Each structure stands twice: as structure tokens, then as C-alpha cells.
Coordinates of N, CA and C in Angstrom, one line a residue:
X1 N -34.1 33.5 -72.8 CA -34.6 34.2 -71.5 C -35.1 35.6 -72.0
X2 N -36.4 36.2 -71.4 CA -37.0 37.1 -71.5 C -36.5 38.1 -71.0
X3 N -36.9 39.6 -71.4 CA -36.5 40.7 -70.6 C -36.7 40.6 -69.3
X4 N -37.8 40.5 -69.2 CA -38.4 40.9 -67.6 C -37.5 39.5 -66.6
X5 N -37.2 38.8 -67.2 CA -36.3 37.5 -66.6 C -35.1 38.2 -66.2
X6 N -34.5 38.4 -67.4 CA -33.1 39.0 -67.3 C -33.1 39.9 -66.1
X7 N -34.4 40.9 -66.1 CA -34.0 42.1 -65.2 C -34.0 41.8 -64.0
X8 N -35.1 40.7 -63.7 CA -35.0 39.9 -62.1 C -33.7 39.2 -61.8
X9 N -33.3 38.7 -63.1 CA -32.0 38.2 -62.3 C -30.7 39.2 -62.0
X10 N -31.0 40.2 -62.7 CA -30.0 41.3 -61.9 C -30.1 41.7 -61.3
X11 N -31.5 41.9 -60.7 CA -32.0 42.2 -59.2 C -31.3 41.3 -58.4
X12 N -31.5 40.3 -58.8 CA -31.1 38.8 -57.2 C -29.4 39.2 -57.3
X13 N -28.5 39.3 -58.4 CA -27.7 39.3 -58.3 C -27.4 40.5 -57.4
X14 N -27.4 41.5 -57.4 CA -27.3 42.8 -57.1 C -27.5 42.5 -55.6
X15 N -29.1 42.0 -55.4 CA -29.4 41.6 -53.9 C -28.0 40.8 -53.1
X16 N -28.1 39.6 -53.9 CA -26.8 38.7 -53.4 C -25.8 39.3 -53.1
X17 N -25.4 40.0 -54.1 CA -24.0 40.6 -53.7 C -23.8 41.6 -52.1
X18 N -25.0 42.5 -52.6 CA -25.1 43.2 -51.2 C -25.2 42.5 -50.0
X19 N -26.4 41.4 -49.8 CA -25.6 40.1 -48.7 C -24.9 39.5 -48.1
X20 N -24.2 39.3 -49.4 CA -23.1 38.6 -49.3 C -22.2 38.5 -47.9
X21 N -22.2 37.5 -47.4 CA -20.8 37.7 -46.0 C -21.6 38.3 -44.8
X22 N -23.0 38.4 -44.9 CA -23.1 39.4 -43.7 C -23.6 38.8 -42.3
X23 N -23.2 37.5 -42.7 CA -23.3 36.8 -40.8 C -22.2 36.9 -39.9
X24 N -21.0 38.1 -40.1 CA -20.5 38.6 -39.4 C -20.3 40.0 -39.9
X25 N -19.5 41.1 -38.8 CA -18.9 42.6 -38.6 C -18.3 42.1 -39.8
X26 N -17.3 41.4 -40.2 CA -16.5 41.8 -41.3 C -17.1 41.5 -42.9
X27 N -17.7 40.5 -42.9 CA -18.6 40.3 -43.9 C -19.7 41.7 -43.9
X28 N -20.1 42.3 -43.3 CA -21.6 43.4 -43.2 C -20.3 44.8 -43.9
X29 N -19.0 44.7 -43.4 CA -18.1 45.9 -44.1 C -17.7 45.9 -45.5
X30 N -17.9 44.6 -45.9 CA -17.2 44.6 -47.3 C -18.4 44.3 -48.0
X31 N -19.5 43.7 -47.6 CA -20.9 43.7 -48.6 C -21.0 45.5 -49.0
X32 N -20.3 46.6 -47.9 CA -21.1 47.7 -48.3 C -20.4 48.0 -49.8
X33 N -19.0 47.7 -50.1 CA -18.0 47.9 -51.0 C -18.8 46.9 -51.9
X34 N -19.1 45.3 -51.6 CA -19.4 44.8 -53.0 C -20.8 45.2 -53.7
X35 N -21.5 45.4 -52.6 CA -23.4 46.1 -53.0 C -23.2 47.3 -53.7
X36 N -22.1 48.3 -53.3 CA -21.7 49.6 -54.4 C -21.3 49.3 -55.9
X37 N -20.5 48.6 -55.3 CA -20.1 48.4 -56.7 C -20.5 47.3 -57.7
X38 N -21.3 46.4 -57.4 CA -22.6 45.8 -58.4 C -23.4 46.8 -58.7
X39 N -23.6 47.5 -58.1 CA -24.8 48.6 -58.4 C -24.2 49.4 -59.6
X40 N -23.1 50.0 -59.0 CA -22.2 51.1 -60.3 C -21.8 50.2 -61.4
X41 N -21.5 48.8 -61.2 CA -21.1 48.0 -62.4 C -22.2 47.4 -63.4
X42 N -23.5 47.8 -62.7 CA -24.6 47.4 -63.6 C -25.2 48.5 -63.9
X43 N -24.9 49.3 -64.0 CA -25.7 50.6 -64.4 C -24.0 51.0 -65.7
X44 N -23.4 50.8 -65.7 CA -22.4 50.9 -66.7 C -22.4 49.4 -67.5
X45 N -22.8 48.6 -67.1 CA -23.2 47.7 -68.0 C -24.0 47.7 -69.3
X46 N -25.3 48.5 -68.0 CA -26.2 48.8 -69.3 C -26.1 50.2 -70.3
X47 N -25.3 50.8 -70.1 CA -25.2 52.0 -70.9 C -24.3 51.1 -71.5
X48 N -22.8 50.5 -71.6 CA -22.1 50.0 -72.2 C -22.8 49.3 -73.5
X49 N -23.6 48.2 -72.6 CA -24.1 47.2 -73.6 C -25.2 47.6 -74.2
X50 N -26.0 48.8 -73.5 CA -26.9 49.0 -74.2 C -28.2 48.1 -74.1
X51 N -28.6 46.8 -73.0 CA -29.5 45.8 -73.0 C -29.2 45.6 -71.4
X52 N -30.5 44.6 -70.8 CA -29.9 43.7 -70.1 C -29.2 42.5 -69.7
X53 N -28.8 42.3 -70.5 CA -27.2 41.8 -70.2 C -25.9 42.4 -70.2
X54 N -25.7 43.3 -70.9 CA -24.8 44.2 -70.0 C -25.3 44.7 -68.7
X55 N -26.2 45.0 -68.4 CA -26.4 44.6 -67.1 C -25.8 43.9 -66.0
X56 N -26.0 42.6 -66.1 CA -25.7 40.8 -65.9 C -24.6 41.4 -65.4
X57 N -23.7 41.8 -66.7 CA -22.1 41.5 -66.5 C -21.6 42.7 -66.2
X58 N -22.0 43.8 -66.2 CA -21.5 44.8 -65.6 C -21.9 44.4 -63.8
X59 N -23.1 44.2 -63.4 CA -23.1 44.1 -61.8 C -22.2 43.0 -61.5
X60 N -22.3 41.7 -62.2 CA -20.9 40.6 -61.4 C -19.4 41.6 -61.3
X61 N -19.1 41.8 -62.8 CA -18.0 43.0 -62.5 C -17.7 43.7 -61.7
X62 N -18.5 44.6 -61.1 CA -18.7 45.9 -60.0 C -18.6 45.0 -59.0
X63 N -19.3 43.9 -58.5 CA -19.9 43.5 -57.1 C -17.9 42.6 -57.0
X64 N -17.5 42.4 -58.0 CA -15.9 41.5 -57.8 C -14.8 42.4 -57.3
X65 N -15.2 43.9 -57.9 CA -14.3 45.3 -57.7 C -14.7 45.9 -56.6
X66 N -16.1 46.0 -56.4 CA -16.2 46.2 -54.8 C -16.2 45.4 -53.5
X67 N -16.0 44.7 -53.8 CA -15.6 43.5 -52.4 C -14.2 43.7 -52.5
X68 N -13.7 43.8 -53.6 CA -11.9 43.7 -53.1 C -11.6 44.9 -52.7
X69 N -12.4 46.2 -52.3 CA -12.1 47.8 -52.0 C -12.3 48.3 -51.5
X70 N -13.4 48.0 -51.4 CA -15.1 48.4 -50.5 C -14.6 48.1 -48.9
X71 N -15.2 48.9 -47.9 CA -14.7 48.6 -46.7 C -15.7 49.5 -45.9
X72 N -16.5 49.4 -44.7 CA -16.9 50.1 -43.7 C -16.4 50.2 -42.6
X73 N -15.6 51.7 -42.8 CA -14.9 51.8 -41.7 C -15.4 52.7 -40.5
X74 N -16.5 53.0 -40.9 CA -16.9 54.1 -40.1 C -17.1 53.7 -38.7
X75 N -17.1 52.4 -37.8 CA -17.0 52.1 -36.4 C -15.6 52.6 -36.2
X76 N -14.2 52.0 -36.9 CA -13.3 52.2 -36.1 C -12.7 53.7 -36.6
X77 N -13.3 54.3 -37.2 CA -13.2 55.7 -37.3 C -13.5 56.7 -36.1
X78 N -15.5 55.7 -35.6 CA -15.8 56.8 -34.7 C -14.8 56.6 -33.6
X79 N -14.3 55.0 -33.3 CA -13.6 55.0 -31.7 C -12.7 55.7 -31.7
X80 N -11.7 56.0 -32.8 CA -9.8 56.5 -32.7 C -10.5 58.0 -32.6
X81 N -11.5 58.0 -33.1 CA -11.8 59.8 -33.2 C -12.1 60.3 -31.8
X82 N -12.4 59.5 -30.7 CA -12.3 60.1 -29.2 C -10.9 60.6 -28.9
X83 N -9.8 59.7 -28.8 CA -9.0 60.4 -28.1 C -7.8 60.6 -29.2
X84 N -8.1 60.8 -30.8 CA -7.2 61.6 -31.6 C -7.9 63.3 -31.7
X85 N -9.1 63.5 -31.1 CA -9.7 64.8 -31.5 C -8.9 65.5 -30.9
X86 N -8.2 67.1 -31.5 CA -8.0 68.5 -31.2 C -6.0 67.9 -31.2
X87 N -5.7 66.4 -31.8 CA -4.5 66.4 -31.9 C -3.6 66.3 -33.1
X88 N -4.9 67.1 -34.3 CA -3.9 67.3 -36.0 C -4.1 66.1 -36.2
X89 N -4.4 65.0 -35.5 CA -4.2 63.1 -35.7 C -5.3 62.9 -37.4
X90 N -4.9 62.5 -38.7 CA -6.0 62.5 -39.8 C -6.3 60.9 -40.0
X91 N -7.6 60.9 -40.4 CA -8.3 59.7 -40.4 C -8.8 59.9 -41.6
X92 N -8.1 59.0 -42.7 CA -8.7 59.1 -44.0 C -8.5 57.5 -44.7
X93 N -9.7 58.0 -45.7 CA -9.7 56.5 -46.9 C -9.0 56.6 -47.8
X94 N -8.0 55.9 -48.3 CA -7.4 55.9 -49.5 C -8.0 55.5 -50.4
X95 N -7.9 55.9 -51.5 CA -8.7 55.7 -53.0 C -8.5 53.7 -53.0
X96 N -7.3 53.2 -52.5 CA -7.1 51.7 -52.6 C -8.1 51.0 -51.5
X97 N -9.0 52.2 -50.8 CA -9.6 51.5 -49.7 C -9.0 50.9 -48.2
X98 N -7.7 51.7 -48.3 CA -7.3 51.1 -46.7 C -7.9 52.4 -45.8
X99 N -7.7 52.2 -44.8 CA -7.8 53.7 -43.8 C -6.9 53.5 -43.1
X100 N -6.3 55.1 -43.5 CA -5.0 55.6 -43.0 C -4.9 56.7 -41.5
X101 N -4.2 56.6 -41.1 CA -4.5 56.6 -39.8 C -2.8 57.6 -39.5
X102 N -2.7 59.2 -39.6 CA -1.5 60.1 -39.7 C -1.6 61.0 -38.3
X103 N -0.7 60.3 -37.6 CA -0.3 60.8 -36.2 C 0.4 61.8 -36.3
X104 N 0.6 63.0 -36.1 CA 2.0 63.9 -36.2 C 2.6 63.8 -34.8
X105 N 3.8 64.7 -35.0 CA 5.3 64.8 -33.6 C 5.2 64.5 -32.5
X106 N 4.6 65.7 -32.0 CA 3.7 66.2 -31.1 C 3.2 65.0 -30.3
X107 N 2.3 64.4 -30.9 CA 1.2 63.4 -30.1 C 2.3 62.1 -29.9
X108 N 3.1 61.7 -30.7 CA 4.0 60.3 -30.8 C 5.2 60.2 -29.7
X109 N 6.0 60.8 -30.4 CA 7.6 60.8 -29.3 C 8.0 61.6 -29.7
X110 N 8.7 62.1 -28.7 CA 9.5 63.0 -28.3 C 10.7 63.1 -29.2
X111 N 11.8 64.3 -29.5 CA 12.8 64.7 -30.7 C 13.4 63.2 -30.1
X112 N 14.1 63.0 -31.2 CA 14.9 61.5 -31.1 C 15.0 60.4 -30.2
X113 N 13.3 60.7 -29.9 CA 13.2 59.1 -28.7 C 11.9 58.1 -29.4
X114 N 11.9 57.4 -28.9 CA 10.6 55.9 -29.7 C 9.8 55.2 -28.3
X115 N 10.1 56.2 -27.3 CA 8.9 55.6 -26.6 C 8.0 56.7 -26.2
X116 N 6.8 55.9 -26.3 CA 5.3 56.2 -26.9 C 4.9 57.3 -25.6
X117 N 4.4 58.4 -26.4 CA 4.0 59.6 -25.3 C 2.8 59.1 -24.7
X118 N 1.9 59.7 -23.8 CA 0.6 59.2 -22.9 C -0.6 59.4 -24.5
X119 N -0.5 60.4 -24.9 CA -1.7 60.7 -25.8 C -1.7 59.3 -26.6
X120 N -0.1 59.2 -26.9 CA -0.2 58.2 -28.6 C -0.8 57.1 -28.0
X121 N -0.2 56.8 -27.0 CA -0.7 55.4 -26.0 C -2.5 55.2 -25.8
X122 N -2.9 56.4 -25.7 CA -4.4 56.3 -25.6 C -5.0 56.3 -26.9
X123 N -4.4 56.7 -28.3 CA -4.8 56.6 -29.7 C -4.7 54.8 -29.9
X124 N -3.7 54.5 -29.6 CA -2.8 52.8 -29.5 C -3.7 51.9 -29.2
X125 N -4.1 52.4 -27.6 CA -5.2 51.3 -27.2 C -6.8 51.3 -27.3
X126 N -6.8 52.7 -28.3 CA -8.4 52.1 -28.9 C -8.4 51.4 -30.2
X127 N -7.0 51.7 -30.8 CA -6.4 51.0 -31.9 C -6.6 49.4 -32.0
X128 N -6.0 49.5 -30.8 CA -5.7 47.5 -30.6 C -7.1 47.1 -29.9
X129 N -8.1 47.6 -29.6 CA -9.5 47.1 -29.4 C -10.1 47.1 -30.4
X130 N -9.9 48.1 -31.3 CA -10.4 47.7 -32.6 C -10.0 46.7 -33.7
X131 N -8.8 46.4 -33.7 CA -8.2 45.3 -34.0 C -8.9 43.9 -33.8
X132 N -8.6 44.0 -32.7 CA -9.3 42.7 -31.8 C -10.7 42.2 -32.2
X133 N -11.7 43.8 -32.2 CA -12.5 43.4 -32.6 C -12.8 42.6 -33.8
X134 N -12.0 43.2 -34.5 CA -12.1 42.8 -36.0 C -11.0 42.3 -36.6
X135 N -11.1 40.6 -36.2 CA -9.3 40.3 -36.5 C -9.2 40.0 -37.5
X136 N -9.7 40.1 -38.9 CA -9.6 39.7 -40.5 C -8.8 41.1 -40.6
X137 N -8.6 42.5 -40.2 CA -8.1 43.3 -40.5 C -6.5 43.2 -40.0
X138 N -5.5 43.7 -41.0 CA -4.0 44.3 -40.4 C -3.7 45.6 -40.7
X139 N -2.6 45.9 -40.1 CA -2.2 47.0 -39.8 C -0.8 46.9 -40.1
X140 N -0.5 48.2 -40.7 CA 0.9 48.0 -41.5 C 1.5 49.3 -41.0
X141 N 2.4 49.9 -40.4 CA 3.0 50.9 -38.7 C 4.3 51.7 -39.9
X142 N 4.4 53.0 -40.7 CA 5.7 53.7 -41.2 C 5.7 54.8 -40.3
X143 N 7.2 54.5 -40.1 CA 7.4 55.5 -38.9 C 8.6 56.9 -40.1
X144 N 8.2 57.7 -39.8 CA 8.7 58.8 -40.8 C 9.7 59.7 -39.6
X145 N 10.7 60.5 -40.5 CA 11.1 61.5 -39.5 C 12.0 62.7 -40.6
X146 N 11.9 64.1 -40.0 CA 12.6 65.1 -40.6 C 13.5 64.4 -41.4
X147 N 14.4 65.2 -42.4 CA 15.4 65.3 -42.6 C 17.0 65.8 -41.7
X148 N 16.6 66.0 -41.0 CA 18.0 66.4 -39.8 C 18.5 65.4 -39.4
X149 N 19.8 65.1 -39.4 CA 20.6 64.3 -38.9 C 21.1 63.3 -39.8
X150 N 20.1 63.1 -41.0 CA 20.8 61.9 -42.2 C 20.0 60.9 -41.9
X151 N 20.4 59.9 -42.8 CA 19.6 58.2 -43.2 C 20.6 57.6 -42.0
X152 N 21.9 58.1 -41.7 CA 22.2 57.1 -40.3 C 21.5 57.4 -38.9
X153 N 21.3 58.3 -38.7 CA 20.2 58.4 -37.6 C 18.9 58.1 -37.9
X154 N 18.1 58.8 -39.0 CA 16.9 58.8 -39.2 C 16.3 57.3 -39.3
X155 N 16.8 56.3 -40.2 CA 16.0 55.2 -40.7 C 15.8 54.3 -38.9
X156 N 17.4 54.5 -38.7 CA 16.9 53.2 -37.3 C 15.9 54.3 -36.5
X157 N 15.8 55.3 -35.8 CA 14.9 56.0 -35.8 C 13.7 55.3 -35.8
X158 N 12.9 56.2 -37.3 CA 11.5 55.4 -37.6 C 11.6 54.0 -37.5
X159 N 12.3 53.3 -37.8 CA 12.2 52.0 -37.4 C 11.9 51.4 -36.2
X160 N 12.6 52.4 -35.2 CA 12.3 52.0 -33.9 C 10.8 52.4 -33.8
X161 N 10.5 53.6 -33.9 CA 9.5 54.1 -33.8 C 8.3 52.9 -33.9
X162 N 8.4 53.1 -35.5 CA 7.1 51.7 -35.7 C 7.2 50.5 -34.9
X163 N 8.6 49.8 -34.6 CA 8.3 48.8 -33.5 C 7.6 49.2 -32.4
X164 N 7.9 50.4 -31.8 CA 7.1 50.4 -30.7 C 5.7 50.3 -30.5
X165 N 5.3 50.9 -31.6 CA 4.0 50.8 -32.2 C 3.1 49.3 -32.0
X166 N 4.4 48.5 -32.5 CA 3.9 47.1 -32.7 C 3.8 46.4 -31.7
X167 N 5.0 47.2 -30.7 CA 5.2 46.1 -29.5 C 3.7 46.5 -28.4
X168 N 3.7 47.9 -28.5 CA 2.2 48.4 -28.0 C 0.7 47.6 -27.9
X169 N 0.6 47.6 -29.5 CA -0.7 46.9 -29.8 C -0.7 45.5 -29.6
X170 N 0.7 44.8 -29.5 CA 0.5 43.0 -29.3 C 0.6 42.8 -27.8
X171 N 1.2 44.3 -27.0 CA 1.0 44.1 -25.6 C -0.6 44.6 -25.5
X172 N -1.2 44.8 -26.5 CA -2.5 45.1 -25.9 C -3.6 43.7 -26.6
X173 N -3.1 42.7 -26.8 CA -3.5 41.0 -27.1 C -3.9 41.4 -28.7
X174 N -3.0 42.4 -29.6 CA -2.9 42.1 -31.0 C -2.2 41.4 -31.8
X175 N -2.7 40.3 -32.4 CA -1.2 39.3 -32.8 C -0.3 40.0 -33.8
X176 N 0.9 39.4 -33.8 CA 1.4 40.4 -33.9 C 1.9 39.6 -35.6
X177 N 1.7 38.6 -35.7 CA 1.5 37.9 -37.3 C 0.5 39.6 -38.6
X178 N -0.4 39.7 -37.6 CA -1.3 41.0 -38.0 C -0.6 42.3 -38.6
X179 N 0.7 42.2 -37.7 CA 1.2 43.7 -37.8 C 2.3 43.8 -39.0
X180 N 2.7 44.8 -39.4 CA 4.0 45.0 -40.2 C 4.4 46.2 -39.8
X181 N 6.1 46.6 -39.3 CA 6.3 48.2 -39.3 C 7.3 48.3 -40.4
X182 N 7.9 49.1 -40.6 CA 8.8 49.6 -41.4 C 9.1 51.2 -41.3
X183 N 10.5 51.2 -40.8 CA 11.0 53.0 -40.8 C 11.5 53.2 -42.1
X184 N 11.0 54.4 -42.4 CA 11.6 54.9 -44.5 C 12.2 56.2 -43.7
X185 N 12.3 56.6 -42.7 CA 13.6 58.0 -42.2 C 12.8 59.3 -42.9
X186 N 13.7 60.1 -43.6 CA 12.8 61.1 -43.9 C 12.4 60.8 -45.7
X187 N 13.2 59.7 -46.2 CA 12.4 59.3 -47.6 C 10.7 59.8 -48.6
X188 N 9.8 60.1 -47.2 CA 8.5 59.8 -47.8 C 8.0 61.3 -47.4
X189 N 8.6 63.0 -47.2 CA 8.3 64.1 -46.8 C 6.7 64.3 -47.2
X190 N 6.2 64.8 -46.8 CA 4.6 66.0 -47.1 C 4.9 67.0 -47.3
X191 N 6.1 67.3 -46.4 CA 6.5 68.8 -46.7 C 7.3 69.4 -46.6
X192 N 8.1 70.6 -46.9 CA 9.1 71.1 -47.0 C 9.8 71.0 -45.8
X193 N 11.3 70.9 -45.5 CA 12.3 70.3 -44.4 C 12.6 71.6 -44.3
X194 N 12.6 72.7 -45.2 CA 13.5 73.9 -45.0 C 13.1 74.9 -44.1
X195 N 11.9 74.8 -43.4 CA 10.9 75.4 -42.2 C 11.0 74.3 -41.3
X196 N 10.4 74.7 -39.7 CA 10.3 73.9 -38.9 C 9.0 73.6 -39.3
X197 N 8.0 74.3 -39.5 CA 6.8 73.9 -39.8 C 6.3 72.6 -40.7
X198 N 7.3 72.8 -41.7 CA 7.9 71.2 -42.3 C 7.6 70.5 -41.9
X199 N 9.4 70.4 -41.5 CA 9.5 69.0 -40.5 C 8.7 68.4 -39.4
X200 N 8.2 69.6 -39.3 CA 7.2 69.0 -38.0 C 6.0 68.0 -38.4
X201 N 5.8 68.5 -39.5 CA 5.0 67.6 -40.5 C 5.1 66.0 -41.3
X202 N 6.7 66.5 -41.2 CA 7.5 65.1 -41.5 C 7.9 64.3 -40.6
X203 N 7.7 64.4 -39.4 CA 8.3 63.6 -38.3 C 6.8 62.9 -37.9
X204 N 6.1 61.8 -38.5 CA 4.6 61.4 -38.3 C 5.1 59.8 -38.3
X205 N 3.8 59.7 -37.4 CA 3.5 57.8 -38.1 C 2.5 57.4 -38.9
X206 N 2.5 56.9 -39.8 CA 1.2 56.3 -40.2 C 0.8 54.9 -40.1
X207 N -0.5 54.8 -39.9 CA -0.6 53.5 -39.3 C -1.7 53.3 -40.5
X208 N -1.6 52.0 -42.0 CA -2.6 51.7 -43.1 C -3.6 50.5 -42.5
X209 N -4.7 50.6 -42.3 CA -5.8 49.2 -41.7 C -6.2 48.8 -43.1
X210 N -5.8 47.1 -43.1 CA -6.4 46.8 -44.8 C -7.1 45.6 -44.1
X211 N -8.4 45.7 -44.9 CA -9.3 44.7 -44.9 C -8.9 43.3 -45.5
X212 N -9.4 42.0 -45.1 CA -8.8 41.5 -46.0 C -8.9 41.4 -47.2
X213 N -10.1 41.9 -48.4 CA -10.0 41.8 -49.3 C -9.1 42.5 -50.0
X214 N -8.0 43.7 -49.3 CA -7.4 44.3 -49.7 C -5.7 44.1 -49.5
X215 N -5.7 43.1 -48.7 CA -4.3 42.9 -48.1 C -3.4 42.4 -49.3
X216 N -4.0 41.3 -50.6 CA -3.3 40.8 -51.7 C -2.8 41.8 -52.5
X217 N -3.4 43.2 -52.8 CA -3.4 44.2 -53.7 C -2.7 45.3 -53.0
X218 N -2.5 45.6 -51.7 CA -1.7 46.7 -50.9 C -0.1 46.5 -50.6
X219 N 0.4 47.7 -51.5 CA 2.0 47.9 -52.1 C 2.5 47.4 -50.6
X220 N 3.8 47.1 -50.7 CA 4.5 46.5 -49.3 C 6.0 47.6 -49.4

């Protein structure tokens, strides 16, 4: 095979991969992850190998690493961003490609209670429409809390906490096979317990959205 062969066929490949899956919303999210990364995996191909065939094999490489990571979240970013704005609520990508979703105190429940304030409730149910929309994705609900009071208050606590979470979104027609919660108490801090400013920090939920291509590889 000729050069100018080879380089067409890293074009189609590169093309394809970018394609890939896009006769639906969740296929069109994860072609953006596998199109990036054929692209980055064929351009390190060819410096690796030095020809076009490293090429070849750097884009299949990249396009296999970006479909399992790659994710366009930016729809259900814009929706939660209406009614989490002006409430500290953070919306970020993890380097593993889930989007994390960090409620603080304030917006959730109240000191030592687990039912859902009006704000969290309105974060919840653009949560579970987005869901819906997009049922290949799950959601995995850690309910965190200060250090005050110990692991015998704190864990059932978050625990409860995250159920409620769950009972919320599957009362909003989210299956609930989709969901996972888990309370870790104050185990998992951001920040110092020895201020209130702390704890206040430490008393959060987080809610992780994994695509499917990420759900086999995301720590449990």
C-alpha cells in the first residue's frame, strides 16, 4: 500500500470513528470523546512511528480511549445550571470523564434531617429529566456529612440522605436499576472540620453521571 493510500485510510478511519453511533443523543456524546481521541491518537502515532502507519494505529488507539471517556455533557450541564445558579452547587468533569455534580448544606437538608429542601428538589427534577432523556446514562448519589457526632450518627445519616435522592429521581419515572447511593459519613472531607466554614463544606452530596462507556471502569 502506498503513501497517499495509507493517509486516506486514516482519514476514513478518523472520519468513522467521529460518526460512529451518531443515530442517536447518546451515540452523537461519545463520537465527540471517540473523534478526539483518534485525532490525538493519530498524531502521536505519527511522531511515535515516525510514518503513516503509526498513524493507522495510533488513531484506532485514541478513537478505543476516547469512546470509553469522551462524553458531551454540555446539554445536561446547561439544564442543572438553571436552577443550581447563585447556590455554590459545582458542575464539573472528572479527568475519568463522569460529570460530577457537588451540592453543598445549605441547598440539600437541613442539620440532621434527609428530607430534600425545595431548592435541592428543583436541582432533582431537572436531574431526573435529564436522565430520562438519556437512559444509557447512571447516576451514582454519596451523601457526605461533617465530622460531628461520629460514624454512629454520621454514616446512617448520608445514607439516608443519598436514598432520598434516589427515591426522588425514581419518583420522578427514573429507574431506579440506574441509580446507586451510598453514605461514607464524614470519611471523604474537602475540608477542614475544625471551622464551621469546613464542615459546611463537608456536609455535601455528590451526584457522579457515567456514560455508558464509562460505567465498567468507574471505582464503586
Amino acid at each position: 500500500m502506498n503513501k497517499n493510500t495509507l493517509r486516506a485510510s486514516a482519514l476514513v478511519l478518523v472520519s468513522a470513528a467521529m460518526l460512529a453511533g451518531c443515530q442517536t443523543q447518546q451515540g452523537t456524546n461519545t463520537a465527540v470523546g471517540t473523534g478526539v481521541g483518534a485525532a490525538v491518537g493519530a498524531g502521536l502515532g505519527n511522531l511515535i512511528g515516525g510514518n503513516t502507519t503509526g498513524t493507522l494505529i495510533g488513531a484506532a488507539v485514541g478513537a478505543a480511549a476516547g469512546g470509553a471517556t469522551g462524553y458531551n455533557w454540555q446539554s445536561i450541564k446547561n439544564t442543572l445550571g438553571g436552577h443550581t445558579a447563585g447556590t455554590g452547587t459545582q458542575i464539573s468533569e472528572r479527568p475519568d470523564g463522569q460529570l460530577q455534580v457537588n451540592v453543598p448544606s445549605d441547598v440539600t437538608f437541613d442539620t440532621n434531617q434527609y428530607a430534600i429542601k425545595p431548592n435541592f428538589a428543583a436541582v432533582l427534577t431537572d436531574l431526573a429529566n435529564s436522565l430520562n432523556q438519556n437512559p444509557g446514562i447512571t447516576a451514582r448519589v454519596i451523601g457526605h456529612t461533617d465530622s460531628t457526632g461520629g460514624d454512629r450518627i454520621n454514616i446512617p445519616l448520608s445514607q439516608n440522605r443519598a436514598n432520598a435522592v434516589i427515591q426522588y429521581l425514581t419518583s420522578r419515572g427514573v429507574d431506579a436499576r440506574r441509580l446507586q447511593g451510598v453514605g461514607v459519613g464524614s470519611s471523604q472531607p474537602v475540608a477542614s472540620d475544625a471551622t464551621a466554614e469546613g464542615r459546611a463544606q463537608n456536609r455535601r452530596v455528590e451526584i457522579l453521571l457515567q456514560a455508558p462507556q464509562q460505567q465498567q471502569q468507574a471505582p464503586r
